[in-house]
PDB file of C-alpha atoms in Angstrom:
ATOM      1  CA  UNK X  26       7.198  -3.365 -24.796  1.00 94.00           C
ATOM      2  CA  UNK X  27       4.243  -4.307 -26.344  1.00 95.00           C
ATOM      3  CA  UNK X  28       3.375  -3.380 -30.529  1.00 97.00           C
ATOM      4  CA  UNK X  29       2.007  -3.837 -32.857  1.00 98.00           C
ATOM      5  CA  UNK X  30       1.133  -3.039 -36.714  1.00 98.00           C
ATOM      6  CA  UNK X  31      -2.371  -1.318 -37.825  1.00 98.00           C
ATOM      7  CA  UNK X  32      -3.581   1.082 -40.089  1.00 98.00           C
ATOM      8  CA  UNK X  33      -6.055   3.237 -37.833  1.00 97.00           C
ATOM      9  CA  UNK X  34      -9.323   6.066 -38.895  1.00 96.00           C
ATOM     10  CA  UNK X  35     -11.001   9.253 -39.417  1.00 95.00           C
ATOM     11  CA  UNK X  36     -12.702   9.987 -36.578  1.00 93.00           C
ATOM     12  CA  UNK X  37     -16.347  10.129 -39.015  1.00 92.00           C
ATOM     13  CA  UNK X  38     -15.378   6.076 -39.905  1.00 94.00           C
ATOM     14  CA  UNK X  39     -15.119   5.942 -35.773  1.00 93.00           C
ATOM     15  CA  UNK X  40     -18.149   7.500 -35.377  1.00 91.00           C
ATOM     16  CA  UNK X  41     -20.586   4.963 -37.928  1.00 90.00           C
ATOM     17  CA  UNK X  42     -18.418   2.470 -35.805  1.00 91.00           C
ATOM     18  CA  UNK X  43     -20.143   3.868 -32.598  1.00 91.00           C
ATOM     19  CA  UNK X  44     -23.598   4.472 -33.301  1.00 88.00           C
ATOM     20  CA  UNK X  45     -23.581   0.584 -34.204  1.00 87.00           C
ATOM     21  CA  UNK X  46     -21.869  -0.446 -31.087  1.00 89.00           C
ATOM     22  CA  UNK X  47     -24.726   1.469 -29.047  1.00 90.00           C
ATOM     23  CA  UNK X  48     -27.270  -0.448 -31.200  1.00 88.00           C
ATOM     24  CA  UNK X  49     -25.648  -3.656 -30.539  1.00 89.00           C
ATOM     25  CA  UNK X  50     -24.864  -3.107 -27.085  1.00 91.00           C
ATOM     26  CA  UNK X  51     -28.473  -1.744 -26.256  1.00 91.00           C
ATOM     27  CA  UNK X  52     -29.743  -4.689 -28.213  1.00 89.00           C
ATOM     28  CA  UNK X  53     -27.336  -7.214 -26.151  1.00 91.00           C
ATOM     29  CA  UNK X  54     -28.603  -5.171 -22.817  1.00 92.00           C
ATOM     30  CA  UNK X  55     -32.638  -5.494 -23.280  1.00 92.00           C
ATOM     31  CA  UNK X  56     -32.444  -9.481 -23.870  1.00 91.00           C
ATOM     32  CA  UNK X  57     -30.788  -9.810 -20.114  1.00 91.00           C
ATOM     33  CA  UNK X  58     -26.784 -10.389 -21.674  1.00 90.00           C
ATOM     34  CA  UNK X  59     -25.258  -7.006 -21.926  1.00 87.00           C
ATOM     35  CA  UNK X  60     -22.414  -7.713 -19.345  1.00 89.00           C
ATOM     36  CA  UNK X  61     -21.575 -11.227 -21.885  1.00 90.00           C
ATOM     37  CA  UNK X  62     -19.235  -8.400 -23.517  1.00 92.00           C
ATOM     38  CA  UNK X  63     -15.905  -6.094 -22.428  1.00 90.00           C
ATOM     39  CA  UNK X  64     -16.451  -3.181 -25.406  1.00 92.00           C
ATOM     40  CA  UNK X  65     -13.464  -1.959 -27.116  1.00 91.00           C
ATOM     41  CA  UNK X  66     -13.877   1.572 -26.334  1.00 90.00           C
ATOM     42  CA  UNK X  67     -14.241   3.414 -29.859  1.00 91.00           C
ATOM     43  CA  UNK X  68     -10.923   5.455 -30.151  1.00 91.00           C
ATOM     44  CA  UNK X  69      -9.190   2.408 -29.713  1.00 92.00           C
ATOM     45  CA  UNK X  70     -10.661   0.014 -32.815  1.00 94.00           C
ATOM     46  CA  UNK X  71      -8.239  -0.002 -35.111  1.00 95.00           C
ATOM     47  CA  UNK X  72      -7.151  -2.447 -38.092  1.00 97.00           C
ATOM     48  CA  UNK X  73      -4.524  -4.695 -36.566  1.00 97.00           C
ATOM     49  CA  UNK X  74      -2.501  -5.917 -39.668  1.00 98.00           C
ATOM     50  CA  UNK X  75       0.063  -6.839 -37.325  1.00 97.00           C
ATOM     51  CA  UNK X  76       0.572  -8.187 -33.493  1.00 96.00           C
ATOM     52  CA  UNK X  77       3.909  -7.929 -32.466  1.00 97.00           C
ATOM     53  CA  UNK X  78       3.939  -8.484 -29.150  1.00 95.00           C
ATOM     54  CA  UNK X  79       6.512  -8.186 -27.267  1.00 96.00           C
ATOM     55  CA  UNK X  80       9.439  -5.624 -28.824  1.00 97.00           C
ATOM     56  CA  UNK X  81      13.217  -5.212 -28.038  1.00 97.00           C
ATOM     57  CA  UNK X  82      14.523  -2.292 -29.332  1.00 96.00           C
ATOM     58  CA  UNK X  83      16.273  -3.148 -32.202  1.00 97.00           C
ATOM     59  CA  UNK X  84      13.036  -4.576 -33.369  1.00 97.00           C
ATOM     60  CA  UNK X  85      11.815  -1.209 -32.731  1.00 97.00           C
ATOM     61  CA  UNK X  86      14.414   0.286 -35.142  1.00 97.00           C
ATOM     62  CA  UNK X  87      14.396  -2.741 -37.600  1.00 98.00           C
ATOM     63  CA  UNK X  88      10.617  -2.916 -37.427  1.00 98.00           C
ATOM     64  CA  UNK X  89      10.522   1.117 -38.492  1.00 97.00           C
ATOM     65  CA  UNK X  90      13.122   0.598 -40.873  1.00 98.00           C
ATOM     66  CA  UNK X  91      11.261  -1.762 -42.684  1.00 98.00           C
ATOM     67  CA  UNK X  92       7.976  -0.153 -43.167  1.00 98.00           C
ATOM     68  CA  UNK X  93       9.638   3.674 -44.304  1.00 97.00           C
ATOM     69  CA  UNK X  94      11.105   1.481 -46.655  1.00 97.00           C
ATOM     70  CA  UNK X  95       8.592  -0.338 -47.862  1.00 97.00           C
ATOM     71  CA  UNK X  96       5.414   2.153 -47.022  1.00 97.00           C
ATOM     72  CA  UNK X  97       6.322   4.415 -50.084  1.00 96.00           C
ATOM     73  CA  UNK X  98       5.606   1.010 -52.585  1.00 95.00           C
ATOM     74  CA  UNK X  99       2.238   0.853 -51.538  1.00 95.00           C
ATOM     75  CA  UNK X 100      -0.249   2.007 -53.524  1.00 94.00           C
ATOM     76  CA  UNK X 101      -3.254   4.188 -51.200  1.00 95.00           C
ATOM     77  CA  UNK X 102      -6.423   2.197 -51.464  1.00 97.00           C
ATOM     78  CA  UNK X 103     -10.078   1.722 -49.830  1.00 97.00           C
ATOM     79  CA  UNK X 104     -11.906  -0.083 -47.502  1.00 97.00           C
ATOM     80  CA  UNK X 105     -15.305   0.472 -46.214  1.00 95.00           C
ATOM     81  CA  UNK X 106     -16.764  -1.054 -43.243  1.00 93.00           C
ATOM     82  CA  UNK X 107     -19.050  -3.597 -43.317  1.00 89.00           C
ATOM     83  CA  UNK X 108     -21.514  -5.752 -41.054  1.00 86.00           C
ATOM     84  CA  UNK X 109     -20.815  -7.153 -37.538  1.00 87.00           C
ATOM     85  CA  UNK X 110     -19.804 -11.097 -37.324  1.00 89.00           C
ATOM     86  CA  UNK X 111     -17.583 -12.938 -34.237  1.00 90.00           C
ATOM     87  CA  UNK X 112     -14.867 -15.149 -33.799  1.00 92.00           C
ATOM     88  CA  UNK X 113     -15.025 -18.576 -33.657  1.00 90.00           C
ATOM     89  CA  UNK X 114     -18.235 -17.897 -35.099  1.00 87.00           C
ATOM     90  CA  UNK X 115     -21.537 -16.275 -34.214  1.00 85.00           C
ATOM     91  CA  UNK X 116     -22.626 -20.014 -32.364  1.00 84.00           C
ATOM     92  CA  UNK X 117     -20.787 -19.164 -29.479  1.00 85.00           C
ATOM     93  CA  UNK X 118     -18.861 -15.892 -30.212  1.00 91.00           C
ATOM     94  CA  UNK X 119     -15.313 -14.523 -28.186  1.00 92.00           C
ATOM     95  CA  UNK X 120     -14.950 -11.330 -30.486  1.00 93.00           C
ATOM     96  CA  UNK X 121     -17.536  -9.640 -31.734  1.00 92.00           C
ATOM     97  CA  UNK X 122     -16.361  -7.415 -35.171  1.00 93.00           C
ATOM     98  CA  UNK X 123     -17.498  -5.280 -38.319  1.00 92.00           C
ATOM     99  CA  UNK X 124     -15.672  -6.533 -41.266  1.00 92.00           C
ATOM    100  CA  UNK X 125     -14.495  -4.525 -44.337  1.00 95.00           C
ATOM    101  CA  UNK X 126     -15.262  -4.597 -47.880  1.00 94.00           C
ATOM    102  CA  UNK X 127     -13.510  -2.343 -50.558  1.00 95.00           C
ATOM    103  CA  UNK X 128      -9.907  -3.251 -51.899  1.00 97.00           C
ATOM    104  CA  UNK X 129      -9.029  -6.319 -50.089  1.00 97.00           C
ATOM    105  CA  UNK X 130      -6.157  -7.204 -52.632  1.00 97.00           C
ATOM    106  CA  UNK X 131      -4.774  -4.049 -51.728  1.00 97.00           C
ATOM    107  CA  UNK X 132      -5.487  -5.026 -48.062  1.00 98.00           C
ATOM    108  CA  UNK X 133      -4.321  -8.210 -48.213  1.00 97.00           C
ATOM    109  CA  UNK X 134      -0.821  -7.039 -50.732  1.00 96.00           C
ATOM    110  CA  UNK X 135       0.061  -4.548 -47.846  1.00 97.00           C
ATOM    111  CA  UNK X 136      -0.556  -7.413 -44.930  1.00 98.00           C
ATOM    112  CA  UNK X 137       2.070  -9.640 -46.203  1.00 97.00           C
ATOM    113  CA  UNK X 138       4.460  -6.291 -46.500  1.00 97.00           C
ATOM    114  CA  UNK X 139       4.033  -6.240 -42.812  1.00 98.00           C
ATOM    115  CA  UNK X 140       4.400  -9.838 -42.557  1.00 98.00           C
ATOM    116  CA  UNK X 141       7.530 -10.586 -44.526  1.00 97.00           C
ATOM    117  CA  UNK X 142       8.694  -6.578 -42.119  1.00 98.00           C
ATOM    118  CA  UNK X 143       8.262  -8.937 -39.009  1.00 98.00           C
ATOM    119  CA  UNK X 144      10.347 -11.603 -39.960  1.00 97.00           C
ATOM    120  CA  UNK X 145      12.429 -10.445 -40.555  1.00 97.00           C
ATOM    121  CA  UNK X 146      13.249  -8.118 -37.799  1.00 97.00           C
ATOM    122  CA  UNK X 147      13.012 -11.349 -35.674  1.00 96.00           C
ATOM    123  CA  UNK X 148       9.516 -12.224 -35.141  1.00 97.00           C
ATOM    124  CA  UNK X 149       8.358 -15.856 -35.540  1.00 95.00           C
ATOM    125  CA  UNK X 150       6.017 -16.232 -38.360  1.00 94.00           C
ATOM    126  CA  UNK X 151       2.027 -15.991 -37.849  1.00 93.00           C
ATOM    127  CA  UNK X 152      -0.007 -19.288 -37.764  1.00 91.00           C
ATOM    128  CA  UNK X 153      -2.961 -17.765 -37.898  1.00 89.00           C
ATOM    129  CA  UNK X 154      -3.960 -16.488 -41.596  1.00 92.00           C
ATOM    130  CA  UNK X 155      -5.467 -12.972 -41.887  1.00 95.00           C
ATOM    131  CA  UNK X 156      -8.822 -12.208 -40.850  1.00 93.00           C
ATOM    132  CA  UNK X 157      -9.846  -8.350 -41.795  1.00 95.00           C
ATOM    133  CA  UNK X 158     -11.855  -6.927 -39.170  1.00 95.00           C
ATOM    134  CA  UNK X 159     -12.576  -4.448 -35.881  1.00 95.00           C
ATOM    135  CA  UNK X 160     -12.963  -5.507 -32.722  1.00 93.00           C
ATOM    136  CA  UNK X 161     -16.147  -4.454 -31.055  1.00 93.00           C
ATOM    137  CA  UNK X 162     -16.274  -6.367 -27.858  1.00 92.00           C
ATOM    138  CA  UNK X 163     -14.430  -9.434 -25.973  1.00 92.00           C
ATOM    139  CA  UNK X 164     -16.567 -12.166 -24.457  1.00 92.00           C
ATOM    140  CA  UNK X 165     -16.182 -11.351 -20.772  1.00 90.00           C
ATOM    141  CA  UNK X 166     -15.543 -13.822 -17.575  1.00 87.00           C
ATOM    142  CA  UNK X 167     -18.322 -15.517 -16.183  1.00 82.00           C
ATOM    143  CA  UNK X 168     -20.770 -15.889 -19.240  1.00 86.00           C
ATOM    144  CA  UNK X 169     -21.152 -18.905 -19.817  1.00 86.00           C
ATOM    145  CA  UNK X 170     -21.642 -20.934 -22.826  1.00 88.00           C
ATOM    146  CA  UNK X 171     -25.971 -21.132 -23.133  1.00 90.00           C
ATOM    147  CA  UNK X 172     -25.563 -16.834 -23.476  1.00 91.00           C
ATOM    148  CA  UNK X 173     -22.894 -16.250 -26.230  1.00 90.00           C
ATOM    149  CA  UNK X 174     -25.118 -18.915 -28.286  1.00 90.00           C
ATOM    150  CA  UNK X 175     -27.886 -16.867 -27.320  1.00 91.00           C
ATOM    151  CA  UNK X 176     -25.853 -13.686 -27.939  1.00 90.00           C
ATOM    152  CA  UNK X 177     -24.714 -14.825 -30.953  1.00 88.00           C
ATOM    153  CA  UNK X 178     -28.328 -15.424 -32.815  1.00 89.00           C
ATOM    154  CA  UNK X 179     -28.878 -12.533 -31.735  1.00 88.00           C
ATOM    155  CA  UNK X 180     -26.298 -10.239 -33.111  1.00 86.00           C
ATOM    156  CA  UNK X 181     -26.895 -12.627 -36.287  1.00 84.00           C
ATOM    157  CA  UNK X 182     -30.975 -11.547 -36.590  1.00 84.00           C
ATOM    158  CA  UNK X 183     -30.070  -8.111 -36.133  1.00 79.00           C
ATOM    159  CA  UNK X 184     -27.922  -7.551 -38.671  1.00 77.00           C
ATOM    160  CA  UNK X 185     -30.601  -9.766 -40.569  1.00 75.00           C
ATOM    161  CA  UNK X 186     -32.968  -6.970 -40.217  1.00 71.00           C
ATOM    162  CA  UNK X 187     -30.580  -4.119 -39.692  1.00 64.00           C
ATOM    163  CA  UNK X 188     -30.858  -0.873 -42.639  1.00 54.00           C
ATOM    164  CA  UNK X 189     -29.281   0.930 -40.335  1.00 54.00           C
ATOM    165  CA  UNK X 190     -25.947   3.631 -42.064  1.00 49.00           C
ATOM    166  CA  UNK X 191     -24.081   0.249 -42.134  1.00 53.00           C
ATOM    167  CA  UNK X 192     -25.953  -1.727 -44.405  1.00 55.00           C
ATOM    168  CA  UNK X 193     -27.633   0.927 -46.659  1.00 56.00           C
ATOM    169  CA  UNK X 194     -24.043   3.431 -47.134  1.00 66.00           C
ATOM    170  CA  UNK X 195     -21.094   1.918 -45.730  1.00 74.00           C
ATOM    171  CA  UNK X 196     -18.766   4.149 -44.246  1.00 90.00           C
ATOM    172  CA  UNK X 197     -15.637   4.126 -46.307  1.00 94.00           C
ATOM    173  CA  UNK X 198     -12.168   5.742 -45.751  1.00 96.00           C
ATOM    174  CA  UNK X 199      -8.704   6.066 -47.949  1.00 96.00           C
ATOM    175  CA  UNK X 200      -6.429   4.068 -46.418  1.00 97.00           C
ATOM    176  CA  UNK X 201      -3.041   6.587 -47.044  1.00 97.00           C
ATOM    177  CA  UNK X 202      -0.843   5.128 -44.078  1.00 97.00           C
ATOM    178  CA  UNK X 203       0.668   2.867 -42.032  1.00 98.00           C
ATOM    179  CA  UNK X 204       1.597   2.458 -38.249  1.00 98.00           C
ATOM    180  CA  UNK X 205       3.859   1.278 -35.958  1.00 98.00           C
ATOM    181  CA  UNK X 206       2.220   1.597 -32.093  1.00 98.00           C
ATOM    182  CA  UNK X 207       3.301   0.599 -28.602  1.00 97.00           C
ATOM    183  CA  UNK X 208      -0.008  -1.477 -26.262  1.00 93.00           C
ATOM    184  CA  UNK X 209       0.164  -0.194 -23.504  1.00 92.00           C
ATOM    185  CA  UNK X 210      -1.833  -2.366 -20.813  1.00 83.00           C
ATOM    186  CA  UNK X 211      -3.916  -1.174 -17.953  1.00 81.00           C
ATOM    187  CA  UNK X 212      -6.436  -1.680 -15.331  1.00 72.00           C
ATOM    188  CA  UNK X 213      -8.720   0.580 -16.693  1.00 75.00           C
ATOM    189  CA  UNK X 214      -8.162  -0.930 -20.514  1.00 76.00           C
ATOM    190  CA  UNK X 215      -5.408  -0.320 -22.911  1.00 86.00           C
ATOM    191  CA  UNK X 216      -4.067   3.331 -24.174  1.00 89.00           C
ATOM    192  CA  UNK X 217      -2.148   3.088 -27.751  1.00 93.00           C
ATOM    193  CA  UNK X 218       0.339   4.979 -28.781  1.00 95.00           C
ATOM    194  CA  UNK X 219       1.916   5.658 -32.074  1.00 97.00           C
ATOM    195  CA  UNK X 220       5.857   5.203 -32.221  1.00 97.00           C
ATOM    196  CA  UNK X 221       5.920   5.738 -35.761  1.00 97.00           C
ATOM    197  CA  UNK X 222       3.362   6.602 -38.859  1.00 98.00           C
ATOM    198  CA  UNK X 223       4.462   5.754 -42.420  1.00 98.00           C
ATOM    199  CA  UNK X 224       2.878   7.401 -45.884  1.00 97.00           C
ATOM    200  CA  UNK X 225       1.938   5.508 -48.447  1.00 97.00           C
ATOM    201  CA  UNK X 226       2.576   5.896 -51.964  1.00 92.00           C
ATOM    202  CA  UNK X 227       0.328   8.351 -54.231  1.00 79.00           C
TER     203      UNK X 227
END
């Protein structure tokens, strides 16, 4: 089965993200670019710390034992939802995301610990640097380079002039647990199911 390790979001933060997503989608639709992206279901948006991929029962047991042992050593911290961006860049975004602000050193320390747990469980070292973000959408097949460039420019313009609640009063949330999650890919979209939840220390 496919799994990953993540931080889940409170419902009120998902509500704020949903408003932001609707605003971006409306702007793109008005520009005739509405079909360029496949939008993530709001209930599925999370902060991925480490994608593991195919995970056998032995690896699952080692991941969960490692998290159970280590999570109490990580203290809770606060993050806030930031502005929109894109991968690889907004010049031609294959992914649209919302960034994060707040106690990022604590988040980075946790992610390094999660990476070590993954390696101990037999997973290869992650080759990409960790860039904390919340994925809003992915480019749809058939959307050409010119269209993606136009979409990126529109998102940049939207961020520059935006005065919504994510800029004036960014939703913040306390990180108090880490989750080992099962990802079940289906034709209608992925279904995420927690395999184990590990509480952080006080």
